[in-house]
Tab-separated table of C-alpha atoms in Angstrom:
chain	number	residue	atom	x	y	z
A	77	MET	CA	0.182	-0.265	0.127
A	78	GLU	CA	3.187	2.339	0.288
A	79	ASN	CA	4.371	1.752	-2.715
A	80	VAL	CA	0.568	2.364	-4.363
A	81	ASN	CA	0.666	5.647	-2.473
A	82	LYS	CA	3.935	6.388	-3.538
A	83	ILE	CA	3.423	5.604	-7.294
A	84	LEU	CA	0.017	7.782	-6.940
A	85	ARG	CA	1.004	10.786	-5.415
A	86	ASN	CA	4.370	10.872	-8.284
A	87	GLY	CA	3.426	8.092	-11.406
A	88	ASN	CA	2.252	8.552	-14.641
A	89	ARG	CA	-0.933	7.257	-15.469
A	90	GLN	CA	0.037	3.793	-17.171
A	91	ASP	CA	2.409	3.391	-13.771
A	92	THR	CA	-0.807	3.728	-11.788
A	93	ILE	CA	-2.746	1.456	-13.445
A	94	GLU	CA	-0.180	-1.170	-13.357
A	95	ALA	CA	-0.008	-0.604	-9.247
A	96	MET	CA	-3.738	-1.116	-8.974
A	97	GLU	CA	-3.679	-4.327	-10.840
A	98	SER	CA	-0.705	-5.219	-8.384
A	99	LEU	CA	-2.402	-4.609	-5.234
A	100	GLU	CA	-6.061	-5.781	-6.618
A	101	GLN	CA	-3.860	-9.311	-6.687
A	102	VAL	CA	-2.426	-9.414	-3.462
A	103	LEU	CA	-5.313	-8.350	-1.672
A	104	GLN	CA	-6.991	-10.934	-3.903
A	105	ALA	CA	-4.939	-13.442	-2.105
A	106	THR	CA	-5.134	-12.539	1.272
A	107	GLU	CA	-6.205	-14.535	3.486
A	108	VAL	CA	-9.057	-13.186	5.904
A	109	ASN	CA	-10.940	-14.838	8.357
A	110	GLU	CA	-14.659	-12.539	8.042
A	111	THR	CA	-13.940	-8.720	7.447
A	112	SER	CA	-10.947	-6.752	7.195
A	113	SER	CA	-10.446	-2.764	6.529
A	114	MET	CA	-7.191	-0.575	6.366
A	115	SER	CA	-6.111	2.810	5.101
A	116	LEU	CA	-2.946	4.906	3.952
A	117	ASN	CA	-3.260	8.174	2.154
A	118	ASN	CA	-4.898	7.735	-1.455
A	119	VAL	CA	-5.863	3.846	-0.267
A	120	VAL	CA	-8.921	2.664	1.667
A	121	VAL	CA	-8.994	-1.581	1.796
A	122	PHE	CA	-12.102	-3.156	2.406
A	123	LEU	CA	-12.014	-7.329	2.860
A	124	HIS	CA	-14.620	-9.487	3.384
A	125	ARG	CA	-14.864	-13.032	2.851
A	126	PRO	CA	-18.456	-14.742	3.723
A	127	ARG	CA	-19.281	-17.573	6.161
A	128	GLY	CA	-21.783	-18.941	5.068
A	129	SER	CA	-24.419	-18.226	1.966
A	130	PHE	CA	-23.775	-14.692	0.374
A	131	ALA	CA	-27.051	-12.255	0.427
A	132	GLY	CA	-25.870	-9.729	-0.692
A	133	LEU	CA	-23.691	-7.003	0.849
A	134	GLN	CA	-23.673	-2.854	1.798
A	135	ILE	CA	-19.672	-1.194	2.253
A	136	SER	CA	-19.660	1.981	3.543
A	137	ALA	CA	-16.616	4.292	3.033
A	138	SER	CA	-14.965	7.964	4.059
A	139	ASP	CA	-11.694	9.019	2.888
A	140	SER	CA	-10.130	6.912	5.856
A	141	GLU	CA	-12.294	4.084	6.922
A	142	ALA	CA	-14.047	1.086	5.279
A	143	THR	CA	-16.838	-0.990	7.289
A	144	SER	CA	-20.184	-3.050	6.006
A	145	ASP	CA	-21.448	-3.592	9.884
A	146	LYS	CA	-22.278	0.594	10.087
A	147	THR	CA	-22.337	3.338	8.367
A	148	VAL	CA	-19.015	5.289	8.564
A	149	THR	CA	-18.987	9.305	9.478
A	150	ASN	CA	-18.469	11.403	6.548
A	151	SER	CA	-18.964	8.850	4.127
A	152	ARG	CA	-18.428	9.261	0.432
A	153	VAL	CA	-18.751	6.313	-0.604
A	154	SER	CA	-21.693	3.535	-0.303
A	155	VAL	CA	-22.160	-0.077	-2.093
A	156	HIS	CA	-24.848	-2.264	-2.703
A	157	LEU	CA	-23.462	-6.157	-4.353
A	158	PRO	CA	-26.481	-7.864	-4.904
A	159	SER	CA	-26.626	-12.138	-3.399
A	160	GLU	CA	-26.771	-12.319	-7.494
A	161	ILE	CA	-22.491	-12.453	-7.217
A	162	ASN	CA	-22.537	-15.774	-4.858
A	163	VAL	CA	-19.055	-15.945	-3.813
A	164	GLY	CA	-18.966	-18.540	-2.477
A	165	LEU	CA	-15.575	-19.206	-0.302
A	166	ASN	CA	-13.652	-16.121	-1.944
A	167	THR	CA	-12.717	-12.654	-0.829
A	168	VAL	CA	-14.240	-9.443	-1.726
A	169	VAL	CA	-12.159	-6.603	-2.517
A	170	PHE	CA	-13.215	-2.968	-2.358
A	171	LEU	CA	-10.943	-0.993	-2.953
A	172	MET	CA	-10.780	2.935	-3.454
A	173	LEU	CA	-8.627	5.117	-4.311
A	174	THR	CA	-7.733	8.667	-5.502
A	175	LEU	CA	-5.696	9.205	-8.588
A	176	PRO	CA	-2.928	11.959	-9.598
A	177	GLY	CA	-4.846	15.309	-10.709
A	178	THR	CA	-3.465	15.006	-13.965
A	179	ASN	CA	-6.590	15.155	-16.119
A	180	LYS	CA	-5.444	17.043	-19.519
A	181	THR	CA	-8.596	16.667	-21.076
A	182	SER	CA	-12.490	18.387	-21.185
A	183	GLU	CA	-13.749	15.088	-18.513
A	184	VAL	CA	-12.552	16.147	-15.667
A	185	LEU	CA	-12.754	12.738	-12.872
A	186	PHE	CA	-14.902	13.828	-9.955
A	187	GLU	CA	-12.505	14.198	-6.924
A	188	ASN	CA	-9.796	11.968	-8.728
A	189	ARG	CA	-11.453	8.901	-7.152
A	190	LEU	CA	-12.140	4.948	-8.661
A	191	VAL	CA	-13.399	2.483	-6.538
A	192	GLY	CA	-12.580	-0.855	-7.043
A	193	LEU	CA	-14.569	-3.573	-6.632
A	194	SER	CA	-13.274	-7.693	-7.295
A	195	VAL	CA	-14.085	-11.169	-5.966
A	196	SER	CA	-10.973	-13.528	-6.373
A	197	GLY	CA	-10.622	-15.964	-8.364
A	198	ARG	CA	-13.576	-15.048	-10.214
A	199	ASN	CA	-14.520	-12.548	-13.306
A	200	ILE	CA	-17.935	-11.205	-12.553
A	201	SER	CA	-19.875	-9.418	-15.509
A	202	GLY	CA	-24.087	-10.005	-16.903
A	203	LEU	CA	-25.269	-8.754	-13.706
A	204	GLN	CA	-28.965	-8.966	-13.590
A	205	ASP	CA	-29.698	-7.577	-10.374
A	206	ARG	CA	-27.075	-4.685	-10.873
A	207	VAL	CA	-24.276	-3.269	-9.161
A	208	ASN	CA	-25.313	0.434	-6.917
A	209	ILE	CA	-22.157	2.690	-5.934
A	210	THR	CA	-23.391	5.946	-4.417
A	211	MET	CA	-21.473	8.660	-4.351
A	212	ASN	CA	-21.772	12.160	-2.255
A	213	MET	CA	-21.259	15.317	-4.011
A	214	ASN	CA	-21.650	18.223	-2.918
A	215	SER	CA	-23.237	21.286	-5.011
A	216	ALA	CA	-19.246	22.584	-5.974
A	217	ALA	CA	-18.766	19.822	-7.445
A	218	MET	CA	-19.448	21.055	-10.892
A	219	ASN	CA	-20.956	24.061	-12.320
A	220	GLU	CA	-23.829	24.277	-14.660
A	221	THR	CA	-21.648	23.264	-17.616
A	222	GLN	CA	-21.312	19.611	-16.494
A	223	LYS	CA	-23.175	16.436	-15.365
A	224	PRO	CA	-21.587	13.703	-14.240
A	225	SER	CA	-21.423	10.330	-16.237
A	226	CYS	CA	-21.010	7.222	-14.265
A	227	VAL	CA	-17.814	5.214	-16.532
A	228	PHE	CA	-15.185	2.268	-15.516
A	229	LEU	CA	-11.415	2.070	-16.214
A	230	ASP	CA	-11.001	-0.216	-19.005
A	231	PHE	CA	-7.510	-1.878	-18.246
A	232	SER	CA	-7.042	-2.891	-21.823
A	233	THR	CA	-7.333	0.323	-23.272
A	234	GLN	CA	-6.688	2.524	-20.106
A	235	ASN	CA	-9.326	5.053	-21.223
A	236	TYR	CA	-13.128	5.210	-19.410
A	237	SER	CA	-15.887	3.646	-20.871
A	238	THR	CA	-20.162	3.538	-20.045
A	239	ASP	CA	-20.616	0.108	-21.551
A	240	GLY	CA	-23.025	-1.276	-18.757
A	241	CYS	CA	-23.531	1.638	-16.376
A	242	ASP	CA	-25.911	3.438	-15.799
A	243	THR	CA	-26.339	7.066	-14.557
A	244	MET	CA	-28.530	7.728	-11.988
A	245	TRP	CA	-28.617	11.153	-10.736
A	246	LYS	CA	-31.258	14.398	-11.357
A	247	PRO	CA	-30.011	17.991	-11.576
A	248	GLY	CA	-29.777	19.388	-7.610
A	249	GLN	CA	-29.212	15.949	-6.366
A	250	SER	CA	-26.804	15.827	-3.705
A	251	HIS	CA	-25.059	12.276	-4.688
A	252	ILE	CA	-24.970	9.966	-7.639
A	253	THR	CA	-25.177	5.876	-7.917
A	254	CYS	CA	-24.368	3.816	-10.961
A	255	SER	CA	-25.748	1.415	-11.510
A	256	CYS	CA	-23.488	-1.707	-13.585
A	257	ASP	CA	-24.222	-5.436	-14.165
A	258	HIS	CA	-19.771	-5.980	-13.696
A	259	LEU	CA	-17.315	-5.030	-11.425
A	260	THR	CA	-14.392	-3.611	-11.423
A	261	TYR	CA	-13.351	-0.097	-10.939
A	262	PHE	CA	-15.850	2.611	-11.566
A	263	GLY	CA	-16.130	6.642	-11.202
A	264	VAL	CA	-17.547	9.396	-11.982
A	265	LEU	CA	-16.686	12.029	-15.011
A	266	LEU	CA	-18.034	15.493	-15.277
A	267	VAL	CA	-18.505	16.365	-18.769
A	268	SER	CA	-20.244	18.989	-20.401
A	269	ALA	CA	-23.509	19.313	-20.477
A	270	ASP	CA	-25.277	18.377	-23.478
A	271	LEU	CA	-27.647	21.250	-25.409
A	272	PRO	CA	-30.703	19.473	-26.240
A	273	PRO	CA	-30.720	18.683	-30.236
A	274	GLU	CA	-32.973	20.687	-31.696
A	275	HIS	CA	-31.152	23.701	-30.540
A	276	LEU	CA	-28.188	22.250	-32.426
A	277	GLU	CA	-29.688	22.287	-35.448
A	278	ILE	CA	-31.268	25.971	-34.632
A	279	LEU	CA	-27.978	26.994	-34.228
A	280	SER	CA	-26.761	24.692	-37.230
A	281	TYR	CA	-29.401	26.621	-39.359
A	282	ILE	CA	-28.355	30.026	-38.088
A	283	SER	CA	-24.754	29.353	-38.978
A	284	LEU	CA	-25.394	28.523	-42.740
A	285	ILE	CA	-27.542	31.443	-43.292
A	286	GLY	CA	-25.370	34.335	-41.362
A	287	CYS	CA	-22.260	32.821	-43.354
A	288	SER	CA	-23.250	32.356	-46.810
A	289	LEU	CA	-25.223	36.083	-46.348
A	290	SER	CA	-21.727	37.201	-45.067
A	291	LEU	CA	-19.417	35.439	-47.496
A	292	LEU	CA	-21.659	37.587	-50.097
A	293	VAL	CA	-21.502	40.756	-49.113
A	294	LEU	CA	-18.113	40.544	-48.264
A	295	VAL	CA	-17.190	39.423	-51.722
A	296	LEU	CA	-19.104	42.567	-52.320
A	297	THR	CA	-17.380	44.808	-50.328
A	298	VAL	CA	-13.415	44.217	-52.139
A	299	LEU	CA	-15.549	44.423	-55.564
A	300	LEU	CA	-16.115	47.798	-54.123
A	301	PHE	CA	-13.411	48.647	-52.836
A	302	MET	CA	-11.646	48.047	-55.692
A	303	SER	CA	-13.802	50.373	-58.369
A	304	LYS	CA	-13.429	53.297	-55.572
A	305	ARG	CA	-10.093	54.927	-56.498
A	306	LYS	CA	-10.376	57.634	-54.147
A	307	VAL	CA	-11.494	54.884	-50.958
A	308	ARG	CA	-8.371	52.640	-52.286
A	309	ALA	CA	-5.977	55.481	-51.480
A	310	ASP	CA	-7.323	55.351	-48.215
A	311	VAL	CA	-5.493	53.897	-45.355
A	312	SER	CA	-8.146	52.655	-42.918
A	313	MET	CA	-9.724	51.270	-45.667
A	314	LYS	CA	-7.243	49.412	-46.819
A	315	VAL	CA	-6.719	47.995	-43.268
A	316	HIS	CA	-10.870	47.327	-43.379
A	317	ILE	CA	-10.342	45.268	-46.481
A	318	ASN	CA	-7.786	43.110	-45.054
A	319	LEU	CA	-9.527	42.161	-42.263
A	320	THR	CA	-12.806	41.404	-45.131
A	321	VAL	CA	-10.605	39.087	-47.207
A	322	ALA	CA	-9.510	36.724	-43.766
A	323	LEU	CA	-13.309	37.238	-43.111
A	324	ILE	CA	-13.869	35.769	-46.620
A	325	LEU	CA	-11.011	32.950	-46.827
A	326	LEU	CA	-12.827	31.807	-42.882
A	327	ASN	CA	-16.579	31.713	-44.214
A	328	VAL	CA	-14.939	29.907	-48.186
A	329	HIS	CA	-13.466	27.069	-45.898
A	330	PHE	CA	-16.147	26.749	-42.313
A	331	LEU	CA	-18.887	26.080	-44.794
A	332	PRO	CA	-17.844	23.308	-46.778
A	333	SER	CA	-16.074	21.978	-44.324
A	334	GLN	CA	-18.559	19.514	-42.325
A	335	THR	CA	-19.623	18.311	-46.504
A	336	VAL	CA	-15.619	17.725	-46.485
A	337	ALA	CA	-15.735	15.952	-43.110
A	338	ALA	CA	-18.250	13.121	-44.743
A	339	LEU	CA	-16.472	12.568	-47.798
A	340	SER	CA	-12.814	10.592	-45.610
A	341	SER	CA	-10.426	12.555	-47.739
A	342	PRO	CA	-7.556	12.523	-45.811
A	343	GLY	CA	-5.864	15.431	-47.271
A	344	LEU	CA	-8.825	17.188	-48.833
A	345	CYS	CA	-9.523	17.428	-45.195
A	346	LEU	CA	-6.107	18.636	-43.659
A	347	TYR	CA	-6.410	21.316	-45.597
A	348	ILE	CA	-9.841	22.776	-45.179
A	349	ALA	CA	-8.622	22.541	-41.144
A	350	LEU	CA	-5.605	24.158	-42.027
A	351	ALA	CA	-6.960	26.864	-44.004
A	352	ILE	CA	-10.091	27.408	-41.504
A	353	HIS	CA	-7.434	27.827	-38.563
A	354	TYR	CA	-4.987	30.031	-40.397
A	355	SER	CA	-8.117	32.489	-41.452
A	356	LEU	CA	-9.237	32.066	-37.926
A	357	LEU	CA	-6.073	33.272	-36.778
A	358	ALA	CA	-5.502	35.889	-39.382
A	359	THR	CA	-8.740	37.249	-38.763
A	360	PHE	CA	-8.217	38.146	-35.048
A	361	SER	CA	-4.539	38.897	-36.220
A	362	TRP	CA	-6.716	41.904	-38.233
A	363	MET	CA	-9.611	42.600	-35.639
A	364	ALA	CA	-6.236	43.691	-33.276
A	365	LEU	CA	-5.013	45.493	-36.002
A	366	GLU	CA	-8.135	47.068	-36.266
A	367	GLY	CA	-7.488	48.159	-32.646
A	368	PHE	CA	-4.411	49.488	-33.541
A	369	HIS	CA	-5.116	51.525	-36.113
A	370	LEU	CA	-7.894	52.956	-34.107
A	371	TYR	CA	-5.060	54.087	-30.729
A	372	LEU	CA	-2.909	55.927	-34.193
A	373	LEU	CA	-6.316	57.833	-35.250
A	374	LEU	CA	-7.375	58.729	-31.574
A	375	VAL	CA	-4.483	59.000	-29.345
A	376	ARG	CA	-1.340	59.567	-31.238
A	377	VAL	CA	-3.443	62.345	-33.400
A	378	PHE	CA	-0.544	64.221	-34.696
A	379	ASN	CA	2.068	61.605	-35.280
A	380	ILE	CA	0.504	58.584	-36.750
A	381	TYR	CA	3.313	57.978	-40.081
A	382	MET	CA	4.921	55.135	-40.402
A	383	ARG	CA	7.121	54.189	-43.258
A	384	ARG	CA	5.862	51.239	-44.760
A	385	TYR	CA	2.993	51.318	-42.881
A	386	MET	CA	0.636	48.710	-44.731
A	387	LEU	CA	3.447	46.947	-45.353
A	388	LYS	CA	4.394	46.176	-41.859
A	389	LEU	CA	0.334	45.713	-40.871
A	390	SER	CA	0.326	43.153	-43.621
A	391	VAL	CA	3.135	40.892	-42.799
A	392	VAL	CA	1.712	41.083	-38.960
A	393	GLY	CA	-1.788	39.996	-39.923
A	394	TRP	CA	-1.084	37.249	-42.588
A	395	GLY	CA	2.056	36.428	-41.011
A	396	VAL	CA	2.312	35.397	-37.339
A	397	PRO	CA	-1.068	33.034	-38.279
A	398	ALA	CA	1.174	31.879	-40.963
A	399	VAL	CA	3.948	31.058	-38.061
A	400	ILE	CA	2.007	29.797	-35.736
A	401	VAL	CA	-0.323	27.529	-38.710
A	402	SER	CA	3.761	25.907	-40.059
A	403	LEU	CA	4.894	25.015	-36.389
A	404	VAL	CA	1.720	23.502	-35.507
A	405	VAL	CA	1.545	21.007	-38.863
A	406	VAL	CA	5.830	20.738	-38.231
A	407	ILE	CA	5.347	19.437	-34.858
A	408	ASP	CA	2.205	16.892	-35.138
A	409	ARG	CA	0.879	17.143	-38.486
A	410	ASP	CA	-2.453	14.866	-36.884
A	411	THR	CA	-3.471	17.900	-35.130
A	412	TYR	CA	-5.532	18.263	-37.670
A	413	GLY	CA	-8.610	16.614	-38.912
A	414	THR	CA	-11.921	15.146	-38.830
A	415	VAL	CA	-13.458	16.284	-35.173
A	416	PRO	CA	-16.775	15.763	-34.075
A	417	LEU	CA	-19.389	19.358	-34.162
A	418	ASP	CA	-20.816	19.017	-30.468
A	419	SER	CA	-17.841	17.547	-28.679
A	420	SER	CA	-19.662	15.881	-26.088
A	421	LYS	CA	-21.369	13.748	-28.226
A	422	PRO	CA	-18.406	11.503	-30.371
A	423	ASN	CA	-20.791	9.976	-33.260
A	424	SER	CA	-22.198	13.959	-34.214
A	425	THR	CA	-21.694	15.348	-37.528
A	426	GLU	CA	-18.211	15.770	-37.906
A	427	ILE	CA	-15.890	18.672	-39.391
A	428	CYS	CA	-12.467	18.869	-40.358
A	429	TYR	CA	-10.659	21.012	-37.692
A	430	ILE	CA	-8.145	20.855	-34.518
A	431	VAL	CA	-8.241	18.009	-33.387
A	432	ASP	CA	-5.895	18.257	-29.733
A	433	HIS	CA	-7.873	19.468	-27.045
A	434	THR	CA	-4.583	21.847	-26.148
A	435	VAL	CA	-3.192	22.912	-28.951
A	436	LYS	CA	-6.936	24.244	-29.941
A	437	MET	CA	-7.402	26.091	-26.458
A	438	VAL	CA	-3.594	28.073	-26.933
A	439	THR	CA	-3.429	28.724	-30.330
A	440	THR	CA	-7.281	30.419	-30.586
A	441	VAL	CA	-9.142	30.844	-27.431
A	442	GLY	CA	-6.221	31.884	-26.217
A	443	VAL	CA	-4.938	34.334	-29.114
A	444	PHE	CA	-8.485	35.323	-29.259
A	445	SER	CA	-8.092	35.925	-25.426
A	446	LEU	CA	-5.628	38.895	-25.942
A	447	VAL	CA	-6.950	40.449	-28.986
A	448	PHE	CA	-10.557	41.199	-27.026
A	449	LEU	CA	-8.946	42.603	-23.909
A	450	TYR	CA	-6.818	44.422	-26.003
A	451	ASN	CA	-9.868	45.681	-28.619
A	452	LEU	CA	-12.561	46.032	-25.632
A	453	ILE	CA	-9.502	48.674	-24.209
A	454	MET	CA	-9.528	50.372	-27.330
A	455	LEU	CA	-13.359	50.746	-27.869
A	456	GLY	CA	-13.502	51.948	-23.813
A	457	VAL	CA	-10.547	54.717	-24.889
A	458	THR	CA	-13.028	55.581	-28.725
A	459	ILE	CA	-16.174	55.449	-26.138
A	460	ARG	CA	-13.894	58.062	-24.362
A	461	ARG	CA	-12.831	60.091	-27.017
A	462	VAL	CA	-16.138	60.806	-28.665
A	463	VAL	CA	-17.989	61.796	-25.378
A	464	SER	CA	-15.228	64.143	-24.734
A	465	LEU	CA	-14.976	65.593	-28.014
A	466	ARG	CA	-19.160	65.856	-27.791
A	467	ARG	CA	-18.813	67.716	-24.581
A	468	ARG	CA	-16.161	70.303	-26.182
A	469	LYS	CA	-18.855	70.650	-29.191
A	470	GLN	CA	-22.032	71.167	-27.646
A	471	SER	CA	-23.439	74.284	-26.077
A	472	GLY	CA	-25.734	72.982	-23.706
A	473	HIS	CA	-28.160	71.141	-26.165
A	474	ILE	CA	-28.368	67.529	-27.699
A	475	ASP	CA	-27.754	66.969	-31.567
A	476	HIS	CA	-29.780	63.812	-31.944
A	477	GLU	CA	-28.510	63.936	-35.873
A	478	THR	CA	-24.912	63.932	-33.884
A	479	ALA	CA	-26.107	61.135	-31.337
A	480	LYS	CA	-26.973	59.166	-34.404
A	481	ARG	CA	-24.126	59.321	-35.527
A	482	ASP	CA	-21.670	58.576	-32.514
A	483	ILE	CA	-23.520	55.638	-31.942
A	484	CYS	CA	-23.414	54.108	-35.423
A	485	THR	CA	-20.066	54.750	-35.136
A	486	LEU	CA	-20.144	53.171	-31.837
A	487	LEU	CA	-21.443	50.217	-33.170
A	488	GLY	CA	-19.230	50.009	-36.286
A	489	VAL	CA	-15.840	50.345	-34.165
A	490	THR	CA	-18.200	47.902	-32.083
A	491	ALA	CA	-17.824	45.472	-35.218
A	492	LEU	CA	-14.807	45.519	-37.127
A	493	LEU	CA	-12.788	45.265	-33.574
A	494	GLY	CA	-14.387	41.840	-32.875
A	495	VAL	CA	-16.122	42.740	-29.685
A	496	PRO	CA	-18.845	40.646	-30.635
A	497	TRP	CA	-17.060	37.698	-30.379
A	498	GLY	CA	-15.857	37.761	-26.995
A	499	LEU	CA	-19.973	36.341	-26.044
A	500	VAL	CA	-18.322	33.138	-26.544
A	501	PHE	CA	-17.118	33.666	-22.772
A	502	PHE	CA	-20.780	34.610	-21.672
A	503	SER	CA	-21.876	30.830	-23.066
A	504	PHE	CA	-22.034	29.292	-19.995
A	505	GLY	CA	-24.265	28.315	-16.936
A	506	TYR	CA	-27.765	29.708	-16.953
A	507	LEU	CA	-26.625	31.607	-19.953
A	508	THR	CA	-25.518	28.803	-22.045
A	509	VAL	CA	-28.798	28.254	-24.557
A	510	PRO	CA	-29.431	32.553	-25.185
A	511	GLY	CA	-25.863	32.776	-24.698
A	512	LEU	CA	-25.074	30.482	-27.745
A	513	TYR	CA	-27.450	32.518	-30.327
A	514	VAL	CA	-26.362	35.412	-29.350
A	515	PHE	CA	-23.121	34.686	-30.252
A	516	CYS	CA	-24.173	32.848	-33.349
A	517	ILE	CA	-26.242	35.298	-34.418
A	518	LEU	CA	-24.165	38.368	-33.860
A	519	ASN	CA	-20.728	36.290	-34.914
A	520	SER	CA	-22.293	34.674	-38.558
A	521	LEU	CA	-23.433	38.112	-39.366
A	522	GLN	CA	-20.181	39.955	-38.789
A	523	GLY	CA	-19.924	40.095	-42.844
A	524	VAL	CA	-23.069	42.137	-42.731
A	525	PHE	CA	-22.186	44.946	-40.373
A	526	ILE	CA	-19.369	45.713	-41.777
A	527	PHE	CA	-20.784	45.976	-45.122
A	528	ILE	CA	-22.762	48.270	-43.252
A	529	TRP	CA	-20.077	50.284	-42.352
A	530	PHE	CA	-17.894	49.775	-45.653
A	531	LEU	CA	-21.906	51.727	-47.371
A	532	MET	CA	-21.320	54.461	-44.629
A	533	SER	CA	-17.422	55.224	-44.353
A	534	LEU	CA	-18.176	55.443	-47.978
A	535	ARG	CA	-21.041	57.977	-47.983
A	536	LYS	CA	-19.086	59.445	-45.431
A	537	ILE	CA	-15.644	59.893	-48.192
A	538	GLY	CA	-18.214	61.168	-50.975
A	539	ASN	CA	-19.347	63.951	-48.595
A	540	SER	CA	-16.118	65.086	-47.981
A	541	ALA	CA	-14.920	65.133	-51.449
A	542	ALA	CA	-18.219	67.021	-52.584
A	543	LYS	CA	-17.452	69.390	-49.811
A	544	THR	CA	-14.040	70.152	-50.783
A	545	SER	CA	-15.270	70.514	-54.400
A	546	SER	CA	-17.773	72.784	-53.501
A	547	ILE	CA	-15.219	74.838	-52.035
A	548	LYS	CA	-12.470	75.179	-54.408
A	549	THR	CA	-15.317	76.046	-56.769
A	550	GLN	CA	-16.268	79.596	-54.174
A	551	SER	CA	-12.338	79.845	-54.262
A	552	SER	CA	-11.978	79.693	-57.710
A	553	ASN	CA	-15.695	81.820	-58.428
A	554	SER	CA	-14.018	84.572	-56.036
């Protein structure tokens, strides 16, 4: 037991499983008169050998004690073994282990606890009268985005499986019961709560329609930009059009991703996954550069000249994402592949994207978190500057037309900076469903908002040009 405890504290997954198997074999071979209980740090053991016919067994265990003849104080786990097991003169082994907290997946093992049940010399499975393992769970054990799922450790694959186990739990309950038809090592995984299928279908349609509409108007935006010579000379419009191109690339590759994944073409799926990852990072980069350009316009008003400014922005906006994606491919090409659209359901519809959870979190969520924080600050600076300018110009009355223009300007800046993307951080708990709907609608329609902003900018440039022409005409006449 001391050796197992040492491995539990310091060993890896393989060493831990081997130690569990070795300890179980030793305990099964241990001579027991009737019952025996022992514990040491992360291991609690209870052995039972019936004297007569086996009429079932009830075991209660805390972090330091296990017994069958009374309820222990601060009980964590209780087990009911049915008489169907009919152990005869063999020894029943109860083993409760606390594993090291090294889980690197999105699934969390409740309290890192496994409960092992076995009978010496026998393999128990296919029970009609099931084994029930009940674990106490406080309200702080999981958040609203998680739900418990009863699993057992499959020693052959070293993964958790739900085969032969039913989860008996309802929201608000302080305990969960795992009802299983075999004996092995059991635990409770806290997995992401499922979004109802009807919501997933609606969200999919919203994304499809919104992204298709955005793609159409974004292409129209680029065509308008290319057809207007005065617009092409405007630096701010050049920054906007680069963000537009990044979004076009993202939509062009995202829309067919589901179809490509269904084709079972590894090469084509790899390309789509790479393209989505790159264009998503490029979108984030140009959102950040929109914030940087806004900073120059509002804060460094009289000192904004930079030599080869657009070239430098392009190197950052298009080059940094290329470096990140290239590093991922060089390190592990298998990082890209087919992944379930609903991560909580492995058999759900698949798309071509990033397979590795860690890479996805670091290179997408991590990068966006930094961009979102920076652009949120830039939006705050913009609001402060607009309010400050209006206070200076106003003389005791409110110009409603000016206020409307200011609101439209701030909304346009919000879309360019990608601030609505930050709604993904609020898509949890009680806000899960409404938060996802708002996030899905606003972000799939980002291209539409940018197109509207572009039209407003064209009108502004046109009015400015007309005003300048009028002034020149008046000057020549005078």
